[in-house]
Short mmCIF file of C-alpha atoms and ligand atoms in Angstrom, two decimals:
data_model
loop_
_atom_site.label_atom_id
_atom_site.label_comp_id
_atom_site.label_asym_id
_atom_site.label_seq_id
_atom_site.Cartn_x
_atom_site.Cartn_y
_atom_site.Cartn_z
CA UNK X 1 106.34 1.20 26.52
CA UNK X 2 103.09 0.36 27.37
CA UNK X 3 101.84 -3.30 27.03
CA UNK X 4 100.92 -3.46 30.53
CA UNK X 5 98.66 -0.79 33.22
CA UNK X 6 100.38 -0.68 36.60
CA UNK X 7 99.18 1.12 39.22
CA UNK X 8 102.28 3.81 40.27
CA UNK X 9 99.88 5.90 42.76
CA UNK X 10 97.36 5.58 45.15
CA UNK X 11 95.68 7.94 47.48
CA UNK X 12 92.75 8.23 49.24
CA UNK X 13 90.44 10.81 51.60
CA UNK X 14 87.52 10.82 53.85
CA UNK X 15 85.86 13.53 55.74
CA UNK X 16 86.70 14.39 59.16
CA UNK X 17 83.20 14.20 60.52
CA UNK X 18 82.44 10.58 62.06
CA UNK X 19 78.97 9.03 62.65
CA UNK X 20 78.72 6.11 65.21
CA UNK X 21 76.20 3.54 65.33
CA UNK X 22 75.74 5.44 68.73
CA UNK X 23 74.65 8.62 66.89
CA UNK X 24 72.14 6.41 64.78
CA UNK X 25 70.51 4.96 67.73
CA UNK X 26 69.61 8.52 68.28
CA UNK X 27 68.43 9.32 65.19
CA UNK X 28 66.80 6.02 64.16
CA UNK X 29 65.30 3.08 65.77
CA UNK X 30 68.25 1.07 65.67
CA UNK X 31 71.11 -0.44 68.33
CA UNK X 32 75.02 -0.35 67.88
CA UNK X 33 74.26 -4.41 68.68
CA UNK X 34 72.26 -4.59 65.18
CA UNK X 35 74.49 -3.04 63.13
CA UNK X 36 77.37 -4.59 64.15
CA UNK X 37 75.83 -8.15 64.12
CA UNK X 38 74.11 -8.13 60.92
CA UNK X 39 77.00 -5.54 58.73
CA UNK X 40 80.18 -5.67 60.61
CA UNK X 41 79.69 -1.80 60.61
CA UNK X 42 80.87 0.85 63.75
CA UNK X 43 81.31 3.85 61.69
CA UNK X 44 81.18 6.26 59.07
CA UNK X 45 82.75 9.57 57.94
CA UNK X 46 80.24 12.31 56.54
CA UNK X 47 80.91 15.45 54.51
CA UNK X 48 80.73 18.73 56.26
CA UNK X 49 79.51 22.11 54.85
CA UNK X 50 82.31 23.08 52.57
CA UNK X 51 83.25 19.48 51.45
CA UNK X 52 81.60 17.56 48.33
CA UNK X 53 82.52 14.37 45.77
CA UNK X 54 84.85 16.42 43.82
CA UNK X 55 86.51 17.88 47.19
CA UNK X 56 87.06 14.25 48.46
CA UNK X 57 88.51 13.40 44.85
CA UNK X 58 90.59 16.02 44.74
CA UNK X 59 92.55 15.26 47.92
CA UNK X 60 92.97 11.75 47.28
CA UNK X 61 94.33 12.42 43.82
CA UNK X 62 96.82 14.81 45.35
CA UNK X 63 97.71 11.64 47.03
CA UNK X 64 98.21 9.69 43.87
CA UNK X 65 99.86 11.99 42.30
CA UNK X 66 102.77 12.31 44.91
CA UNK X 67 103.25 9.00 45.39
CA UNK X 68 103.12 8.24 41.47
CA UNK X 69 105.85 11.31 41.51
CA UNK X 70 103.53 13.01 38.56
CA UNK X 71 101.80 16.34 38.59
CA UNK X 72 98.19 17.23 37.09
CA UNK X 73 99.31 18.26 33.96
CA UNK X 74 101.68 14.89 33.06
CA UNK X 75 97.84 12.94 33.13
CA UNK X 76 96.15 11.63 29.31
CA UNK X 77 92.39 10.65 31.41
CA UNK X 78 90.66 11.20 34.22
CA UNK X 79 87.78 9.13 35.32
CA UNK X 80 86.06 9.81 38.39
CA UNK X 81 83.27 6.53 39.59
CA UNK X 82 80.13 8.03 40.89
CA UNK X 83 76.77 7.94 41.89
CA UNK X 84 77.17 10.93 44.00
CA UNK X 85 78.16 13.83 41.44
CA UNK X 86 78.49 17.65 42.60
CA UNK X 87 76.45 18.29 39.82
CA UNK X 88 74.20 16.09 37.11
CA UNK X 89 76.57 17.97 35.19
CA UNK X 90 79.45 18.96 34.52
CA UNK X 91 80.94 16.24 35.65
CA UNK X 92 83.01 15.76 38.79
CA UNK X 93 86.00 14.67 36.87
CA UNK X 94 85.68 17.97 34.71
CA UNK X 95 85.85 19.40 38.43
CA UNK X 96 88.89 17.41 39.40
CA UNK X 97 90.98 17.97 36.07
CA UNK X 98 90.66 21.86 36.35
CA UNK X 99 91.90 21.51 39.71
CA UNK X 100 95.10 19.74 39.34
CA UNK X 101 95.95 21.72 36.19
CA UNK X 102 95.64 18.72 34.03
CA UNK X 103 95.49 18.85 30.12
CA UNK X 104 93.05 15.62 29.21
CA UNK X 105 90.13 14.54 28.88
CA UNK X 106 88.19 13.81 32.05
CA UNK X 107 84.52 12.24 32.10
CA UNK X 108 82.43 10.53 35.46
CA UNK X 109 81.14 7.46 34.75
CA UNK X 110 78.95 5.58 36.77
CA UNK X 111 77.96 1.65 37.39
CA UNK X 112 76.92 2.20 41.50
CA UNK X 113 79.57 0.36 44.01
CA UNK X 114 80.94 -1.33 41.16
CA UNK X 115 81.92 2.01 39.58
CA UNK X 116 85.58 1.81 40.38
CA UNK X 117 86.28 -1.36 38.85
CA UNK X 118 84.82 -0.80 35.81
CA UNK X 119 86.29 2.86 35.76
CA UNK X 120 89.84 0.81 35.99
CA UNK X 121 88.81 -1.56 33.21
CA UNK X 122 88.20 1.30 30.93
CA UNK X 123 91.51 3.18 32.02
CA UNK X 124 93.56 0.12 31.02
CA UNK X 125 92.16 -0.06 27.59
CA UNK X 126 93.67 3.72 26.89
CA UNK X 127 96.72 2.34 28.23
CA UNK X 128 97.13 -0.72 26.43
CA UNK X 129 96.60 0.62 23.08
CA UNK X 130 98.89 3.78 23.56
CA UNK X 131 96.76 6.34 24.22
CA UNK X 132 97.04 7.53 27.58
CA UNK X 133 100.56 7.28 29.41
CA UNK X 134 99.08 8.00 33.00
CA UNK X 135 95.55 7.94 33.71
CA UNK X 136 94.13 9.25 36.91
CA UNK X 137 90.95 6.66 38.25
CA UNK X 138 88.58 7.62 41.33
CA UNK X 139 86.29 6.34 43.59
CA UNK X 140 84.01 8.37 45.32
CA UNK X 141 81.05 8.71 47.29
CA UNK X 142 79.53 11.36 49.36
CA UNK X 143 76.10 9.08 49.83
CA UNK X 144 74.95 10.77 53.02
CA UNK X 145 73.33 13.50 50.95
CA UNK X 146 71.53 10.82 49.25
CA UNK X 147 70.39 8.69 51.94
CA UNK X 148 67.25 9.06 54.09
CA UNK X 149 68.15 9.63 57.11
CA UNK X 150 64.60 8.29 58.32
CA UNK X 151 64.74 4.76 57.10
CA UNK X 152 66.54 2.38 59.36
CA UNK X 153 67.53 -0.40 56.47
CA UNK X 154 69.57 1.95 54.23
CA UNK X 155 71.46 4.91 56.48
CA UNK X 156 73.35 2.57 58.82
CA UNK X 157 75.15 0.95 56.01
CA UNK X 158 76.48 4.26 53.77
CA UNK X 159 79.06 7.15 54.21
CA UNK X 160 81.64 9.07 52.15
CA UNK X 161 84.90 8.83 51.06
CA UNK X 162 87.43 8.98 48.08
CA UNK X 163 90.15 6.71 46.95
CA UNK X 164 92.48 7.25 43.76
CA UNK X 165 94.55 5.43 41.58
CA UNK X 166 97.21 6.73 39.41
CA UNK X 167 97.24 3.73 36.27
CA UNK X 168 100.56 3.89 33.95
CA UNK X 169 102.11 1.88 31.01
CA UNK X 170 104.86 -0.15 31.82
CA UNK X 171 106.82 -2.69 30.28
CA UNK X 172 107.36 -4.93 33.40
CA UNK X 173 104.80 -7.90 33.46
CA UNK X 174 102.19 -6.98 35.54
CA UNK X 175 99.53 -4.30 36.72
CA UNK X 176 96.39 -5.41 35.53
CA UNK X 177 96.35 -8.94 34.75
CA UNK X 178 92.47 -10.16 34.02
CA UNK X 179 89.03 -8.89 35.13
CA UNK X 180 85.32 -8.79 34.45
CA UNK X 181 82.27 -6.46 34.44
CA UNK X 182 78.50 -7.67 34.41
CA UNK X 183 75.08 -5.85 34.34
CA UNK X 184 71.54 -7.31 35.20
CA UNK X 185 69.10 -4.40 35.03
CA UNK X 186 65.77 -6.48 34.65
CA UNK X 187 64.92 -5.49 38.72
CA UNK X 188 66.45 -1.38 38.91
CA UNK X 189 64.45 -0.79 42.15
CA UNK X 190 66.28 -3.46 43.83
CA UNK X 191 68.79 -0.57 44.58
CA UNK X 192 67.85 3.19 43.32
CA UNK X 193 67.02 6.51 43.51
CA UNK X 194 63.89 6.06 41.68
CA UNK X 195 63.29 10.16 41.31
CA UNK X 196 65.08 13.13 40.46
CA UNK X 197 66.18 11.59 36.61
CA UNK X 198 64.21 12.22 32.91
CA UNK X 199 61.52 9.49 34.20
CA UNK X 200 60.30 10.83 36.95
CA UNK X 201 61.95 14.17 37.73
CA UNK X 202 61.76 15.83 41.46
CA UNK X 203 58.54 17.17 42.53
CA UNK X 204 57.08 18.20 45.50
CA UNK X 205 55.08 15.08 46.07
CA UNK X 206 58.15 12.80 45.14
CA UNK X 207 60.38 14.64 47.87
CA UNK X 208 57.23 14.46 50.17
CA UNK X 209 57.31 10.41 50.24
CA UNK X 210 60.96 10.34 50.36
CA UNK X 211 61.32 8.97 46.84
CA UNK X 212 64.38 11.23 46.06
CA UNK X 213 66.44 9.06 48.46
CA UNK X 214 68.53 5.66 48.02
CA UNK X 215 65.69 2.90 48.37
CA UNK X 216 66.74 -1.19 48.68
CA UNK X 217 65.24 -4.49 48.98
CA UNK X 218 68.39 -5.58 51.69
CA UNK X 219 67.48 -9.44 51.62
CA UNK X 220 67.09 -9.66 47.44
CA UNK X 221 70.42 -7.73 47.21
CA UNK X 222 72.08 -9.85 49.78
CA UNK X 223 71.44 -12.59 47.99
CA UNK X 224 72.79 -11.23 44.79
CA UNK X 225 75.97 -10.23 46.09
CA UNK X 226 77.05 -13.74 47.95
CA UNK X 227 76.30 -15.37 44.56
CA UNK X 228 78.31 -13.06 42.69
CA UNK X 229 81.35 -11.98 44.27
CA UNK X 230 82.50 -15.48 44.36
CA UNK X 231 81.45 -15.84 40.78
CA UNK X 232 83.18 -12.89 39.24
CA UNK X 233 85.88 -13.10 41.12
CA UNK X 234 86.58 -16.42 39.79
CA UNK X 235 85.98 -15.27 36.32
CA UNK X 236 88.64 -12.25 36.70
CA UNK X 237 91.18 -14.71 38.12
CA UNK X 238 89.96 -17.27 35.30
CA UNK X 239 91.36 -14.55 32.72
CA UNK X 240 94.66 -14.06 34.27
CA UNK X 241 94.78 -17.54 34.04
CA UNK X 242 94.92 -17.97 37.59
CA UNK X 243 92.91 -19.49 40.74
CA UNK X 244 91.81 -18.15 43.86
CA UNK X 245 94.80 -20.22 45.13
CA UNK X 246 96.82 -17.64 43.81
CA UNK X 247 95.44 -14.76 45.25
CA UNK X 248 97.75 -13.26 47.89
CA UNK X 249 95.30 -10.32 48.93
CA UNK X 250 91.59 -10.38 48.88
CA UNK X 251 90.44 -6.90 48.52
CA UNK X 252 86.66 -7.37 48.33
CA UNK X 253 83.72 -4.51 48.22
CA UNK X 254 83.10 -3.58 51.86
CA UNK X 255 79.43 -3.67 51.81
CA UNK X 256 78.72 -6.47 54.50
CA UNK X 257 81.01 -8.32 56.69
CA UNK X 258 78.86 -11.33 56.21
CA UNK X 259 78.62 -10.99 52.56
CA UNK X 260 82.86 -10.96 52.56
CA UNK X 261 82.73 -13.73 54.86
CA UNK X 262 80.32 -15.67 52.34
CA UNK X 263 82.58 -14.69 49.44
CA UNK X 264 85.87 -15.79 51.24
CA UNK X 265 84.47 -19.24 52.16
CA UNK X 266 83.14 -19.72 48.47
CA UNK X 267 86.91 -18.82 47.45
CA UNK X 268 88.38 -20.78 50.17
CA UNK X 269 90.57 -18.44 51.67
CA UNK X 270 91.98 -17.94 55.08
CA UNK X 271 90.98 -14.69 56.65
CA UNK X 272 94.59 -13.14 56.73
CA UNK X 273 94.00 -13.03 53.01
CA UNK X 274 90.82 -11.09 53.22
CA UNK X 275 91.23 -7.08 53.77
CA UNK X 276 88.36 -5.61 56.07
CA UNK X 277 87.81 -2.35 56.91
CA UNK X 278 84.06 -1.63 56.49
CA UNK X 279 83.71 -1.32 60.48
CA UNK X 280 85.16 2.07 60.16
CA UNK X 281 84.02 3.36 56.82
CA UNK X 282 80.39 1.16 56.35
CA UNK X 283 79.73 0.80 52.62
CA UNK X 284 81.77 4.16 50.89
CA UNK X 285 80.09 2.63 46.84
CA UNK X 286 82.61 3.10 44.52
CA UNK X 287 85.29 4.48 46.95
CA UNK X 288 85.10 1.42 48.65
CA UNK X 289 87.66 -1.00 47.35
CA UNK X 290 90.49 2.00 46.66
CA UNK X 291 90.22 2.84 50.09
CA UNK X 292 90.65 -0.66 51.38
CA UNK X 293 93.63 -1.08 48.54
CA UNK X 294 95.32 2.51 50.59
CA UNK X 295 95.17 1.34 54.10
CA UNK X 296 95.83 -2.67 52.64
CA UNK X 297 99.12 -0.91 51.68
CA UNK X 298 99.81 1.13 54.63
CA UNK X 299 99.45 -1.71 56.83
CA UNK X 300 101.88 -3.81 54.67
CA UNK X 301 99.98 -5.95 52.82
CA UNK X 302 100.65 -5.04 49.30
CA UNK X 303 104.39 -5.51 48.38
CA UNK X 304 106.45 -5.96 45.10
CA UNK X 305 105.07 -8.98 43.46
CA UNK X 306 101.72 -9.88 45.06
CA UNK X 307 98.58 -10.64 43.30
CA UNK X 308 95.53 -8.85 44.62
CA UNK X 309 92.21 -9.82 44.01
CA UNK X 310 89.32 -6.98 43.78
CA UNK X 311 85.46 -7.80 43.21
CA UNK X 312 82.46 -5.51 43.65
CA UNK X 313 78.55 -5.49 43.13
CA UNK X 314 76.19 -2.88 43.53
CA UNK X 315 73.11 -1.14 42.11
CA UNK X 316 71.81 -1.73 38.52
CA UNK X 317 72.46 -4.67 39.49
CA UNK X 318 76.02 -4.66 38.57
CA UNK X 319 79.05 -6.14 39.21
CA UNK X 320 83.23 -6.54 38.28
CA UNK X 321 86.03 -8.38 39.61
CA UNK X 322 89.96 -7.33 38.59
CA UNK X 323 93.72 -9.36 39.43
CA UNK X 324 96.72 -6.91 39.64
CA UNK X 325 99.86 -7.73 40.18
CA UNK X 326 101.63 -5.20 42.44
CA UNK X 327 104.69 -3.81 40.92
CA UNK X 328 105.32 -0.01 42.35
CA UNK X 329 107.79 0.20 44.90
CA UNK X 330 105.62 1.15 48.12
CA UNK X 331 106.01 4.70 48.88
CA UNK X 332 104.44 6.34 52.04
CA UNK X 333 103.83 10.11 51.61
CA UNK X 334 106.26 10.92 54.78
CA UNK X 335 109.11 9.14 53.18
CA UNK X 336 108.64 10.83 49.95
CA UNK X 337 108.32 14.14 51.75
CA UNK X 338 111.67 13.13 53.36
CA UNK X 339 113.08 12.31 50.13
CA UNK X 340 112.27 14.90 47.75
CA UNK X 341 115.27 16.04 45.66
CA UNK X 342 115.64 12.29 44.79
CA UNK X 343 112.22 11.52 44.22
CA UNK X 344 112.52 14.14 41.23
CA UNK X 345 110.69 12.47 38.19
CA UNK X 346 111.63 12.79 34.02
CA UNK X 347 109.08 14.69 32.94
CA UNK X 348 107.12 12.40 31.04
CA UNK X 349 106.59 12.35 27.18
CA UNK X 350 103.56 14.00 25.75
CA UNK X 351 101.45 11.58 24.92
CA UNK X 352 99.01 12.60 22.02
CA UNK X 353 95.27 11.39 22.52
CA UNK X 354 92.76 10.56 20.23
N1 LIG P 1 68.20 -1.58 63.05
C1 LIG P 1 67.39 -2.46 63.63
N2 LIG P 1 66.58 -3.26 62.93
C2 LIG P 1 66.63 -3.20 61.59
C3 LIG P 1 67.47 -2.29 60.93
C4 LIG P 1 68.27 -1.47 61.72
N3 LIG P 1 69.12 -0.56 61.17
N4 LIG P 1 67.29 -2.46 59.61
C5 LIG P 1 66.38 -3.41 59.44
N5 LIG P 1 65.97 -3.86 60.64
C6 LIG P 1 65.01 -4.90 60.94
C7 LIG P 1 64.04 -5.13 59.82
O1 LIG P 1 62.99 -4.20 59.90
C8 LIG P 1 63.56 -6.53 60.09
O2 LIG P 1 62.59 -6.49 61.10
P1 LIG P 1 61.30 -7.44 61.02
O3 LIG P 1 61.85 -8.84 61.02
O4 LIG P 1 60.57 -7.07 62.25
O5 LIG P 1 60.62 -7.06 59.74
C9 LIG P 1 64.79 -7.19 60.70
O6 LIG P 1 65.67 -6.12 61.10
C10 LIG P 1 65.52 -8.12 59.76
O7 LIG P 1 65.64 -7.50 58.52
P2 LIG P 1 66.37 -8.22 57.36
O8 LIG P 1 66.24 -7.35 56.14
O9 LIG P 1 65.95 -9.65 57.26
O10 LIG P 1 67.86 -8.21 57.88
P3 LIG P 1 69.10 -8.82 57.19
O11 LIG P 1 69.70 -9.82 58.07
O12 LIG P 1 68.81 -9.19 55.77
O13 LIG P 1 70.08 -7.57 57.14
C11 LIG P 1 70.83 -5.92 55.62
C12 LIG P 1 69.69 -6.41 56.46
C13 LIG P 1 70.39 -4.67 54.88
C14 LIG P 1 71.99 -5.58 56.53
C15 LIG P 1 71.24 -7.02 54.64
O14 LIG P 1 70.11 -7.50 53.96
C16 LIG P 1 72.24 -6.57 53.63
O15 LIG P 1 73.36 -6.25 53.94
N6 LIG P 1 71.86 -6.57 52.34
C17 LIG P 1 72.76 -6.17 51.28
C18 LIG P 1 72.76 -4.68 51.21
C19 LIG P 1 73.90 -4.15 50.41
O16 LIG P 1 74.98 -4.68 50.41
N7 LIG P 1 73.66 -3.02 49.74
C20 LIG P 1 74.64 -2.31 49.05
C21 LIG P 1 74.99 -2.97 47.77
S1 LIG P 1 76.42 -2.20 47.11
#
């Protein structure tokens, strides 16, 4: 068991609370016309008192977990993508594992909206080599505690959200066939929070000029990310040995719908094989591209035998693309609710890690 990662659940959760480019124009001198012209974007969803990252995470692993058929404590690793913790430490995933009474090791790791990808890369190593059975990955983002609310070029574009995957060994070919990850830090204030870390901790005077907030140079990162998602992408299918020919789903980051629309026309692909959905999320970082994998799959698009494509970019500057093959039989949560007594899963074998 266990030359290839698959993913066998998938779940994901956003707050409640919805902000409209209508509320904005209140808020900020901006018009619905903008920000649907230049990002594609309508809406967001934004945490409420009560709700943080590792409340969003937990929900949407719930998710994963039922439609994977496993409970907490049958999961080796838990990673949770963030740049959004509860804490600076301990980390959200140490948050997450005590709540679905699992037994493993958990850690956060971070590389901005590419954060999920990368997470995924690393889960798939543990796999591979035998060392983790079922592995828990996360997305998540609760950005609008991080974003100034003042400046008019970085809170239209952000909001909150989780998505989860549930990655498992399996003998079938499949699951994870290729990807890539990429870092270019020479420019970090292309896309930061330049205060509140060891350089330059939080101060009165830093949270006076707004410096503890996400900053961006739009246009340079634009730029960036219409190079690179065609690039990487390429590269990821490139190591599955495949084209962009291939691809049956596009399942880009949702950051800009002209950026995807750059990125699809590099790759040549029709637009019913490019999944959209940033109009009513805007740019959820790392949550962004399990999200769009859920509802891809609730609206049919993911079946038995279909390669997806994933790429992402996002602060550092950093970037990673991935090609699965879909191999799970698609489960929505109402039929398995239907179906209990037969969805009953083998417990599965210990798995000893480290
Ligand atoms: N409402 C109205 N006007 C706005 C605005 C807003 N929310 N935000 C910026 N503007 C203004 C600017 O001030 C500028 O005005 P000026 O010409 O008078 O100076 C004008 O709109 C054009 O700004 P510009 O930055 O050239 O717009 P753009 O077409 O590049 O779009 C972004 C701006 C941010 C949407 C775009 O650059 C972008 O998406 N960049 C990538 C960001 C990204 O993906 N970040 C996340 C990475 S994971």
């Amino acid at each position: 068991m266990g030359h290839y990662s698959a993913i066998t659940g998938w779940g994901m959760n956003v707050p409640e609370k919805i902000l409209t480019n209508a509320d904005l124009e209140r808020i900020v001198d901006t018009s619905d016309e903008w920000i649907t012209s230049r990002t594609g974007i309508k809406e967001r969803h934004v945490i409420s008192p009560g709700e943080s990252t590792s409340t969003l995470s937990i929900a949407a692993a719930r998710q994963a977990l039922e439609r994977a058929g496993l409970e907490g404590k049958d999961l080796d690793l838990i990673i949770v993508a963030t740049v959004s913790p509860d804490y600076r430490f301990p980390s959200t995933a140490n948050l997450v594992q005590h709540a679905l009474g699992a037994q493993c090791g958990a850690f956060d790791m971070q590389a901005a909206c590419s954060g999920f990808l990368y997470a995924v890369s690393v889960a798939h190593q543990f796999i591979v080599n035998g060392t983790a059975k079922h592995a828990l990955v996360i997305g998540v983002e609760v950005l609008s505690q991080v974003i100034d609310y003042k400046d008019r070029a970085t809170c239209v574009l952000f909001g909150d959200g989780a998505g989860a995957v549930i990655l498992s060994a399996s003998d079938e070919p499949g699951g994870l066939l290729g990807f890539t990850i990429g870092s270019d830090g020479a420019r970090p204030e292309l896309l930061w929070i330049p205060t509140g870390g060891s350089k330059e901790p939080a101060t009165e005077e830093t949270i006076r000029e707004r410096r503890n907030f996400v900053q961006m140079q739009g246009a340079e990162v634009f730029k960036f990310a219409t190079r690179i998602m065609g690039t990487a992408m390429e590269e990821a299918l490139a190591n599955a040995g495949m084209t962009a020919a291939d691809m049956d789903l596009f399942i880009p980051h949702q950051a800009n719908l002209r950026i995807i629309e750059a990125a699809s026309k590099r790759l040549n692909l029709p637009s019913e094989k490019v999944f959209v959905n940033i109009e009513k999320y805007g740019n959820t970082s790392a949550a962004a591209i399990p999200i769009a994998l859920c509802e891809a799959i609730d609206q049919g698009r993911v079946y038995p035998g279909a390669h997806l494509g994933m790429v992402a970019f996002g602060g550092g500057l950093t970037w990673a693309a991935a090609v699965v093959k879909w191999t799970a039989p698609i489960r929505t949560l109402e039929r398995l609710q239907e179906s209990l007594p037969e969805q009953a899963v083998e417990p599965a074998q210990p798995v000893h890690v480290g």
